[in-house]
Coordinates of C-alpha atoms and ligand atoms in Angstrom, one line a residue:
M1237 CA -4.9 -3.1 -27.4
L1238 CA -2.6 -3.2 -30.3
M1239 CA 0.9 -2.8 -29.0
A1240 CA 2.2 -1.2 -32.2
D1241 CA -0.4 1.6 -31.8
V1242 CA 0.7 2.2 -28.2
I1243 CA 4.3 2.5 -29.3
R1244 CA 3.4 4.8 -32.2
A1245 CA 1.3 7.0 -29.9
K1246 CA 4.1 7.4 -27.4
R1247 CA 6.7 7.8 -30.2
D1248 CA 4.6 10.7 -31.5
G1249 CA 4.4 12.4 -28.2
E1250 CA 0.8 11.5 -27.3
S1251 CA -0.3 10.9 -23.7
L1252 CA -1.2 7.3 -22.9
E1253 CA -4.4 6.5 -21.0
P1254 CA -3.7 5.0 -17.5
A1255 CA -5.8 2.0 -18.4
V1256 CA -3.6 1.4 -21.5
I1257 CA -0.4 1.7 -19.3
E1258 CA -1.8 -0.8 -16.8
E1259 CA -2.6 -3.3 -19.6
V1260 CA 0.9 -2.9 -21.2
I1261 CA 2.6 -3.5 -17.9
R1262 CA 0.4 -6.4 -17.1
E1263 CA 0.8 -8.0 -20.5
Y1264 CA 4.5 -7.5 -20.5
T1265 CA 4.8 -9.1 -17.1
D1266 CA 2.8 -12.1 -18.1
G1267 CA 4.7 -12.5 -21.3
T1268 CA 2.0 -11.5 -23.8
V1269 CA 3.9 -8.5 -24.9
P1270 CA 7.3 -9.5 -26.2
D1271 CA 10.6 -7.9 -25.3
Y1272 CA 11.1 -6.2 -28.7
Q1273 CA 7.8 -4.3 -28.4
M1274 CA 8.4 -3.3 -24.8
A1275 CA 12.0 -2.2 -25.8
A1276 CA 10.5 0.1 -28.5
L1277 CA 8.0 1.5 -26.0
L1278 CA 10.7 2.1 -23.4
M1279 CA 12.7 4.0 -26.0
A1280 CA 9.7 6.1 -26.8
V1281 CA 9.2 6.9 -23.1
Y1282 CA 12.9 7.6 -22.8
L1283 CA 12.6 10.2 -25.6
N1284 CA 9.3 11.7 -24.7
G1285 CA 8.9 11.2 -21.0
L1286 CA 5.7 10.4 -19.0
D1287 CA 3.4 13.2 -18.0
Q1288 CA 1.7 13.8 -14.6
R1289 CA -1.1 11.4 -15.4
E1290 CA 1.1 8.7 -17.0
L1291 CA 3.8 8.6 -14.3
P1292 CA 1.6 7.6 -11.3
A1293 CA -0.2 5.1 -13.6
W1294 CA 3.1 3.6 -14.7
A1295 CA 4.5 3.4 -11.2
G1296 CA 1.2 2.1 -9.8
A1297 CA 1.0 -0.6 -12.5
M1298 CA 4.6 -1.7 -11.7
L1299 CA 3.8 -1.7 -8.0
H1300 CA 0.6 -3.7 -8.4
S1301 CA 2.2 -6.2 -10.9
G1302 CA 2.8 -8.2 -7.8
D1303 CA 2.0 -8.3 -4.1
V1304 CA 2.5 -5.4 -1.7
L1305 CA 3.9 -6.6 1.6
D1306 CA 1.9 -6.0 4.7
L1307 CA 4.4 -5.9 7.6
S1308 CA 1.9 -4.4 10.0
H1309 CA 2.0 -7.5 12.1
V1310 CA 5.8 -7.2 12.6
P1311 CA 6.4 -4.9 15.5
G1312 CA 8.9 -2.1 14.8
V1313 CA 9.4 0.8 12.4
K1314 CA 10.2 -0.3 8.8
V1315 CA 12.6 1.9 6.9
D1316 CA 14.7 1.7 3.8
K1317 CA 17.4 3.4 1.7
H1318 CA 17.8 3.4 -2.0
S1319 CA 20.3 4.9 -4.4
T1320 CA 19.6 6.0 -8.0
G1321 CA 22.8 4.2 -9.0
G1322 CA 26.5 4.9 -9.0
V1323 CA 29.9 3.4 -9.5
G1324 CA 31.4 1.9 -6.4
D1325 CA 28.1 2.6 -4.6
K1326 CA 28.1 -0.1 -1.9
I1327 CA 26.4 2.0 0.8
S1328 CA 23.3 -0.2 1.3
I1329 CA 25.5 -3.1 2.4
P1330 CA 27.0 -1.5 5.5
L1331 CA 24.0 0.8 6.1
A1332 CA 21.2 -1.9 6.3
P1333 CA 22.9 -3.8 9.2
L1334 CA 24.0 -0.6 10.9
A1335 CA 20.4 0.8 10.8
A1336 CA 19.1 -2.6 12.1
A1337 CA 21.6 -2.5 14.9
C1338 CA 20.1 0.9 15.9
G1339 CA 16.7 -0.6 16.3
V1340 CA 14.8 0.0 13.0
L1341 CA 13.8 -2.8 10.6
V1342 CA 15.1 -2.8 7.1
P1343 CA 13.1 -4.8 4.5
M1344 CA 15.2 -4.0 1.5
I1345 CA 14.4 -5.0 -2.1
S1346 CA 17.4 -4.1 -4.2
G1347 CA 18.4 -4.2 -7.9
R1348 CA 21.1 -5.8 -10.0
G1349 CA 23.7 -3.9 -12.0
L1350 CA 22.1 -1.5 -14.4
G1351 CA 24.0 0.1 -17.3
H1352 CA 27.4 1.2 -16.0
T1353 CA 26.3 1.1 -12.4
G1354 CA 26.7 -1.8 -10.0
G1355 CA 23.8 -3.6 -8.2
T1356 CA 23.6 -4.4 -4.5
L1357 CA 22.3 -7.9 -5.3
D1358 CA 25.3 -8.8 -7.5
K1359 CA 27.6 -7.5 -4.8
L1360 CA 26.0 -9.6 -2.0
E1361 CA 25.9 -12.7 -4.2
S1362 CA 29.7 -12.6 -4.3
I1363 CA 29.6 -13.7 -0.7
P1364 CA 29.9 -17.6 -0.9
G1365 CA 26.4 -19.1 -0.4
F1366 CA 24.5 -15.8 -0.1
R1367 CA 21.0 -16.0 -1.5
T1368 CA 19.0 -13.0 -2.6
D1369 CA 16.1 -15.0 -4.0
L1370 CA 14.3 -15.8 -0.7
S1371 CA 10.6 -16.4 -0.6
V1372 CA 8.5 -13.7 0.8
D1373 CA 7.8 -15.7 4.0
R1374 CA 11.6 -16.1 4.6
F1375 CA 12.2 -12.4 3.8
V1376 CA 9.6 -11.4 6.4
R1377 CA 11.3 -13.8 8.9
G1378 CA 14.7 -12.2 8.1
V1379 CA 13.3 -8.8 8.8
T1380 CA 11.6 -9.9 12.0
E1381 CA 14.5 -12.0 13.4
V1382 CA 17.6 -10.2 12.1
G1383 CA 16.3 -6.7 11.5
A1384 CA 17.6 -6.4 8.0
C1385 CA 17.1 -8.6 4.9
L1386 CA 18.1 -7.8 1.3
I1387 CA 16.4 -9.5 -1.6
G1388 CA 15.7 -8.9 -5.3
Q1389 CA 12.3 -8.6 -6.9
T1390 CA 10.6 -12.0 -6.8
D1391 CA 7.8 -13.3 -9.0
S1392 CA 5.5 -11.8 -6.4
L1393 CA 7.1 -8.5 -5.6
A1394 CA 7.3 -5.9 -8.3
P1395 CA 7.9 -8.5 -11.0
A1396 CA 7.3 -5.9 -13.8
D1397 CA 10.3 -4.0 -12.6
R1398 CA 12.4 -7.1 -12.6
K1399 CA 11.7 -7.6 -16.3
I1400 CA 11.7 -4.0 -17.4
Y1401 CA 14.9 -3.3 -15.4
A1402 CA 16.7 -6.1 -17.2
L1403 CA 15.5 -4.9 -20.6
R1404 CA 16.4 -1.2 -20.0
D1405 CA 19.9 -2.3 -18.9
V1406 CA 20.6 -3.6 -22.4
T1407 CA 18.6 -1.1 -24.5
A1408 CA 20.1 2.2 -23.5
T1409 CA 16.9 3.3 -21.8
V1410 CA 18.1 3.6 -18.3
A1411 CA 18.8 7.4 -17.8
S1412 CA 15.1 8.5 -17.9
I1413 CA 13.7 10.3 -14.9
P1414 CA 10.2 8.7 -15.1
L1415 CA 11.5 5.2 -15.7
I1416 CA 14.0 5.5 -12.9
A1417 CA 11.4 7.0 -10.5
A1418 CA 8.8 4.3 -11.4
S1419 CA 11.4 1.5 -11.1
I1420 CA 12.7 2.6 -7.7
M1421 CA 9.3 3.4 -6.2
S1422 CA 7.5 0.3 -7.4
K1423 CA 10.1 -1.8 -5.4
K1424 CA 10.2 0.5 -2.4
L1425 CA 6.4 0.8 -2.1
A1426 CA 6.0 -3.0 -2.3
E1427 CA 8.1 -3.4 0.9
G1428 CA 5.6 -2.2 3.4
I1429 CA 7.9 0.5 4.8
S1430 CA 6.9 3.7 6.5
S1431 CA 10.0 5.8 5.7
L1432 CA 12.5 6.0 2.9
V1433 CA 15.8 7.9 2.3
L1434 CA 16.9 8.2 -1.3
D1435 CA 20.5 8.8 -2.4
V1436 CA 20.1 10.7 -5.7
K1437 CA 23.4 10.7 -7.4
V1438 CA 24.6 13.5 -9.6
G1439 CA 27.7 13.7 -11.8
S1440 CA 29.8 11.9 -14.3
G1441 CA 29.0 8.5 -12.9
A1442 CA 25.3 9.0 -12.3
F1443 CA 22.4 8.7 -14.6
M1444 CA 21.7 12.3 -13.8
K1445 CA 24.6 14.4 -15.0
T1446 CA 23.4 17.8 -13.8
T1447 CA 22.1 19.1 -10.5
D1448 CA 18.9 20.3 -12.1
Q1449 CA 18.2 16.8 -13.5
A1450 CA 19.0 15.2 -10.2
R1451 CA 16.8 17.6 -8.3
E1452 CA 13.9 16.9 -10.6
L1453 CA 14.4 13.1 -10.1
A1454 CA 14.6 13.6 -6.3
R1455 CA 11.4 15.7 -6.3
T1456 CA 9.7 13.1 -8.5
L1457 CA 10.7 10.3 -6.1
V1458 CA 9.8 12.2 -3.0
T1459 CA 6.4 13.2 -4.5
I1460 CA 5.6 9.5 -5.4
G1461 CA 6.7 8.3 -1.9
E1462 CA 4.8 10.9 0.1
G1463 CA 1.8 10.5 -2.2
N1464 CA 1.7 6.9 -1.1
G1465 CA 2.0 7.6 2.6
V1466 CA 5.7 6.9 2.9
R1467 CA 7.9 9.6 4.7
T1468 CA 10.5 10.2 2.0
T1469 CA 13.6 12.4 1.9
A1470 CA 16.3 12.5 -0.7
L1471 CA 20.0 13.6 -0.4
L1472 CA 21.6 14.8 -3.6
T1473 CA 25.2 13.4 -3.5
D1474 CA 28.2 13.8 -5.7
M1475 CA 29.0 11.0 -8.2
N1476 CA 31.9 12.6 -10.1
Q1477 CA 34.3 9.8 -9.0
P1478 CA 33.8 6.3 -7.8
I1479 CA 32.7 6.0 -4.2
G1480 CA 35.5 4.7 -2.1
C1481 CA 38.4 2.8 -3.5
A1482 CA 36.7 -0.4 -4.6
V1483 CA 34.7 -1.0 -7.8
G1484 CA 33.6 -4.5 -8.5
N1485 CA 31.3 -7.0 -6.6
A1486 CA 33.5 -8.9 -4.2
L1487 CA 35.9 -5.9 -3.9
E1488 CA 33.0 -3.8 -2.7
I1489 CA 31.9 -6.3 -0.1
R1490 CA 35.5 -6.1 1.3
E1491 CA 35.2 -2.3 1.5
S1492 CA 31.7 -2.6 3.0
I1493 CA 33.2 -4.7 5.8
D1494 CA 35.9 -2.0 6.3
V1495 CA 33.1 0.6 6.7
L1496 CA 31.3 -1.6 9.2
R1497 CA 34.6 -1.8 11.2
G1498 CA 35.0 1.9 11.1
E1499 CA 38.0 1.6 8.8
G1500 CA 36.4 2.5 5.5
P1501 CA 37.4 5.3 3.1
L1502 CA 36.3 8.7 4.3
D1503 CA 33.7 9.4 1.5
T1504 CA 32.1 5.9 1.9
T1505 CA 31.9 6.3 5.6
T1506 CA 30.6 9.8 5.4
L1507 CA 27.8 8.8 3.0
T1508 CA 26.8 5.8 5.2
V1509 CA 26.7 7.9 8.3
A1510 CA 24.7 10.8 6.6
L1511 CA 22.1 8.5 5.0
G1512 CA 21.9 6.5 8.1
G1513 CA 21.3 9.6 10.2
V1514 CA 18.4 10.7 8.0
L1515 CA 17.0 7.1 8.0
L1516 CA 17.0 6.8 11.8
W1517 CA 15.4 10.3 12.1
L1518 CA 12.7 9.4 9.6
G1519 CA 12.2 6.1 11.4
E1520 CA 11.8 7.8 14.7
A1521 CA 14.8 6.2 16.2
A1522 CA 16.7 9.5 16.5
S1523 CA 15.5 13.0 17.3
D1524 CA 17.1 14.6 14.2
P1525 CA 19.6 13.6 11.5
S1526 CA 22.6 14.6 13.5
D1527 CA 21.5 12.4 16.5
G1528 CA 20.9 9.6 13.9
E1529 CA 24.5 10.1 12.7
T1530 CA 25.8 9.7 16.2
R1531 CA 23.9 6.5 16.7
I1532 CA 25.2 5.1 13.4
K1533 CA 28.8 6.0 14.3
E1534 CA 28.3 4.3 17.7
A1535 CA 27.1 1.1 16.0
M1536 CA 30.3 1.1 13.9
A1537 CA 32.5 1.7 16.9
S1538 CA 30.9 -0.9 19.1
G1539 CA 30.9 -3.6 16.4
A1540 CA 27.1 -3.9 16.6
G1541 CA 26.7 -3.2 12.9
L1542 CA 29.3 -5.8 12.0
E1543 CA 27.6 -8.3 14.2
K1544 CA 24.2 -7.6 12.5
F1545 CA 26.0 -8.1 9.1
R1546 CA 27.2 -11.5 10.3
E1547 CA 23.6 -12.4 11.3
M1548 CA 22.2 -11.1 8.0
V1549 CA 24.7 -13.1 5.9
A1550 CA 24.1 -16.3 7.9
F1551 CA 20.3 -15.9 7.6
Q1552 CA 20.6 -15.5 3.9
G1553 CA 22.7 -18.6 3.5
G1554 CA 26.1 -16.9 3.2
D1555 CA 29.3 -17.6 5.1
P1556 CA 29.4 -15.1 8.0
A1557 CA 33.1 -15.8 8.4
V1558 CA 33.7 -13.3 5.5
A1559 CA 33.1 -10.5 8.0
D1560 CA 36.3 -11.5 9.8
N1561 CA 38.2 -13.0 6.9
P1562 CA 37.4 -11.2 3.6
D1563 CA 39.9 -13.5 1.9
L1564 CA 37.1 -16.0 1.7
L1565 CA 35.5 -13.8 -1.0
P1566 CA 36.3 -14.6 -4.7
A1567 CA 39.5 -13.1 -5.9
A1568 CA 40.7 -12.6 -9.5
D1569 CA 43.6 -14.6 -10.8
S1570 CA 45.5 -11.5 -12.1
R1571 CA 46.2 -7.9 -11.2
M1572 CA 47.8 -5.1 -13.1
E1573 CA 48.5 -1.5 -12.3
F1574 CA 47.1 1.0 -14.8
A1575 CA 49.7 3.7 -14.8
S1576 CA 49.2 7.4 -15.4
P1577 CA 50.6 8.5 -18.8
S1578 CA 51.6 11.9 -17.5
A1579 CA 52.0 14.0 -14.3
G1580 CA 49.5 16.5 -12.9
F1581 CA 46.5 16.9 -10.8
V1582 CA 43.4 14.8 -11.3
T1583 CA 40.9 17.3 -12.6
A1584 CA 38.1 15.0 -13.8
V1585 CA 37.2 11.3 -13.7
D1586 CA 34.7 10.1 -16.3
T1587 CA 33.1 7.8 -13.8
E1588 CA 30.6 6.3 -16.3
K1589 CA 33.7 5.1 -18.3
V1590 CA 35.1 3.5 -15.1
G1591 CA 31.8 1.7 -14.6
M1592 CA 31.6 0.6 -18.2
A1593 CA 35.2 -0.7 -18.0
G1594 CA 34.0 -2.8 -15.0
V1595 CA 31.2 -4.2 -17.1
L1596 CA 33.7 -5.0 -19.9
L1597 CA 35.9 -6.8 -17.4
G1598 CA 32.9 -9.1 -16.7
G1599 CA 31.7 -7.4 -13.5
G1600 CA 28.4 -6.4 -15.1
R1601 CA 26.1 -7.5 -17.9
A1602 CA 26.3 -6.6 -21.6
R1603 CA 23.2 -8.8 -22.3
K1604 CA 20.5 -9.6 -19.8
E1605 CA 21.3 -13.3 -19.7
D1606 CA 25.0 -12.8 -19.1
D1607 CA 26.6 -14.2 -16.0
I1608 CA 28.9 -11.9 -14.1
D1609 CA 32.3 -12.4 -12.7
P1610 CA 32.2 -11.5 -9.0
A1611 CA 35.9 -11.2 -8.6
V1612 CA 36.9 -8.6 -11.2
G1613 CA 37.1 -4.9 -10.7
F1614 CA 39.3 -2.0 -9.7
E1615 CA 41.0 -0.5 -6.7
V1616 CA 41.0 3.2 -7.4
H1617 CA 44.1 5.1 -6.3
A1618 CA 43.8 8.5 -7.9
R1619 CA 41.0 10.7 -6.7
L1620 CA 39.9 14.1 -7.8
G1621 CA 42.4 16.7 -6.7
D1622 CA 45.2 14.2 -6.1
E1623 CA 48.6 14.9 -7.6
V1624 CA 50.1 12.1 -9.6
D1625 CA 53.5 11.5 -11.3
K1626 CA 53.9 9.9 -14.7
G1627 CA 53.8 6.1 -14.1
D1628 CA 51.9 6.3 -10.8
P1629 CA 49.0 3.8 -10.7
L1630 CA 45.6 5.3 -11.3
V1631 CA 43.9 2.0 -10.6
T1632 CA 44.8 -1.6 -10.0
I1633 CA 42.8 -3.8 -12.3
H1634 CA 41.7 -7.2 -11.0
Y1635 CA 40.9 -9.5 -14.0
N1636 CA 40.5 -13.0 -15.1
D1637 CA 40.6 -12.7 -18.9
D1638 CA 43.2 -11.0 -21.1
A1639 CA 40.7 -10.0 -23.9
R1640 CA 38.4 -8.4 -21.4
L1641 CA 41.3 -6.7 -19.8
A1642 CA 42.3 -5.1 -23.1
R1643 CA 38.8 -3.7 -23.6
A1644 CA 38.6 -2.3 -20.1
Q1645 CA 42.1 -0.7 -20.5
A1646 CA 41.0 1.0 -23.7
L1647 CA 38.1 2.7 -21.8
L1648 CA 40.2 3.6 -18.8
S1649 CA 42.8 5.2 -20.9
S1650 CA 40.5 8.3 -21.4
A1651 CA 38.7 8.2 -18.0
W1652 CA 41.2 10.3 -16.0
T1653 CA 41.9 13.9 -17.0
L1654 CA 45.0 15.6 -15.6
G1655 CA 45.7 19.3 -15.4
D1656 CA 48.3 21.7 -14.0
E1657 CA 46.2 23.1 -11.2
R1658 CA 44.5 21.4 -8.3
P1659 CA 40.7 21.6 -9.1
E1660 CA 37.9 22.8 -6.9
T1661 CA 35.9 19.7 -5.9
A1662 CA 32.2 19.6 -5.3
P1663 CA 30.9 18.8 -1.8
L1664 CA 30.0 15.1 -1.4
I1665 CA 26.6 15.9 0.0
R1666 CA 24.9 18.6 -2.0
E1667 CA 21.3 19.1 -0.9
L1668 CA 18.5 17.6 1.2
I1669 CA 15.2 17.4 -0.6
T1670 CA 12.0 16.9 1.3
V1671 CA 8.4 17.3 0.2
Q1672 CA 8.6 21.0 1.0
T1673 CA 11.8 21.8 -1.0
Ligands
URA2235 N1 17.7 2.0 -9.5 C1 16.6 1.3 -9.7 O1 16.1 0.6 -8.9 N2 16.0 1.5 -10.9 C2 16.4 2.4 -11.8 O2 15.8 2.5 -12.8 C3 17.7 3.1 -11.6 C4 18.3 2.9 -10.4

């Protein structure tokens, strides 16, 4: 195989043979194909898509780039939840322990920040000592003993996605339906789960900006899941403003703890409960999604979810005391309020800009080898439909570096749009997509 020929073929809109796709993914994973050629191919896929033969081959090659876990010896129903990526999207962090507290097992392989969106692994690693690079044996023990364990791709689980994900993050090739679908499903199918709920985000902070695109992504994901024997359901949910008030790794852990205590922001709690309800229903731990929601709320109210979180953090090497004292999390040296330049109703939030401002602040990566600063981020005060006066804070910025602050401020200055009338806001949960829809 000549990689330049493969790139040229895809660039010119030709369909790649499944065997060629398998070879490319294998050779990129083992280092034979260099980053620059894979980056060019990813851009060609971004521009021309993958057809119905190419997509299963691409997703399958990513899945089989490593081991597929066999958890059949672990008693219990194994379920998972995954989001297509958003800003302030910390839902997996409270949801995994809540679901585990309700009796299902959650073997979750998560991602890092991607483009303007944050990543569950980066957030969890802001907990002092928390490890997401566990061996597969330890991961399985975590699932068995605690009920929930969250790790990243290892060299043995979906390693192709780990490399491709990092490359897409810095080559403007993220927002592609087939690449997102293959990335998510290669990780999820490697987990040995029987059911999966997907949170497909739509709006200004999502990779899918329109409902039609999000629906297409949701259907693609559900089809890949069901085609591989995993009961898969997707919720289309609104991403036209950050989820909750916290954006930034350690700040989002703080807010996740609030959700576990039943004291989280309404939207964050609503999403956790809705996704958890579907998850428990799919995992046969509830008779329907609404029964599942009741059980998740009970696990919040009783403290059982928070206790599971403590256990999960301790098992993964972190300090479980953060659950009771979030001040143990890293905090930025400085804060400043970013004031509204005028008065009016918040009619739009360019959530992608808010996410990118977080990256510029140091909370995400501009190059794949970059370290991130866990402490920086935003507390969002002005939400869609809110009325603000001139000078009211739109966000509080937590920062450690003045030059980075200036770059983040420049982006934030055009992220909020104010108008004279209170806008209609889209519902938080838009649609439920199953294999039949
Ligand atoms: N989440 C993933 O795991 N992969 C993507 O490509 C996008 C979101």
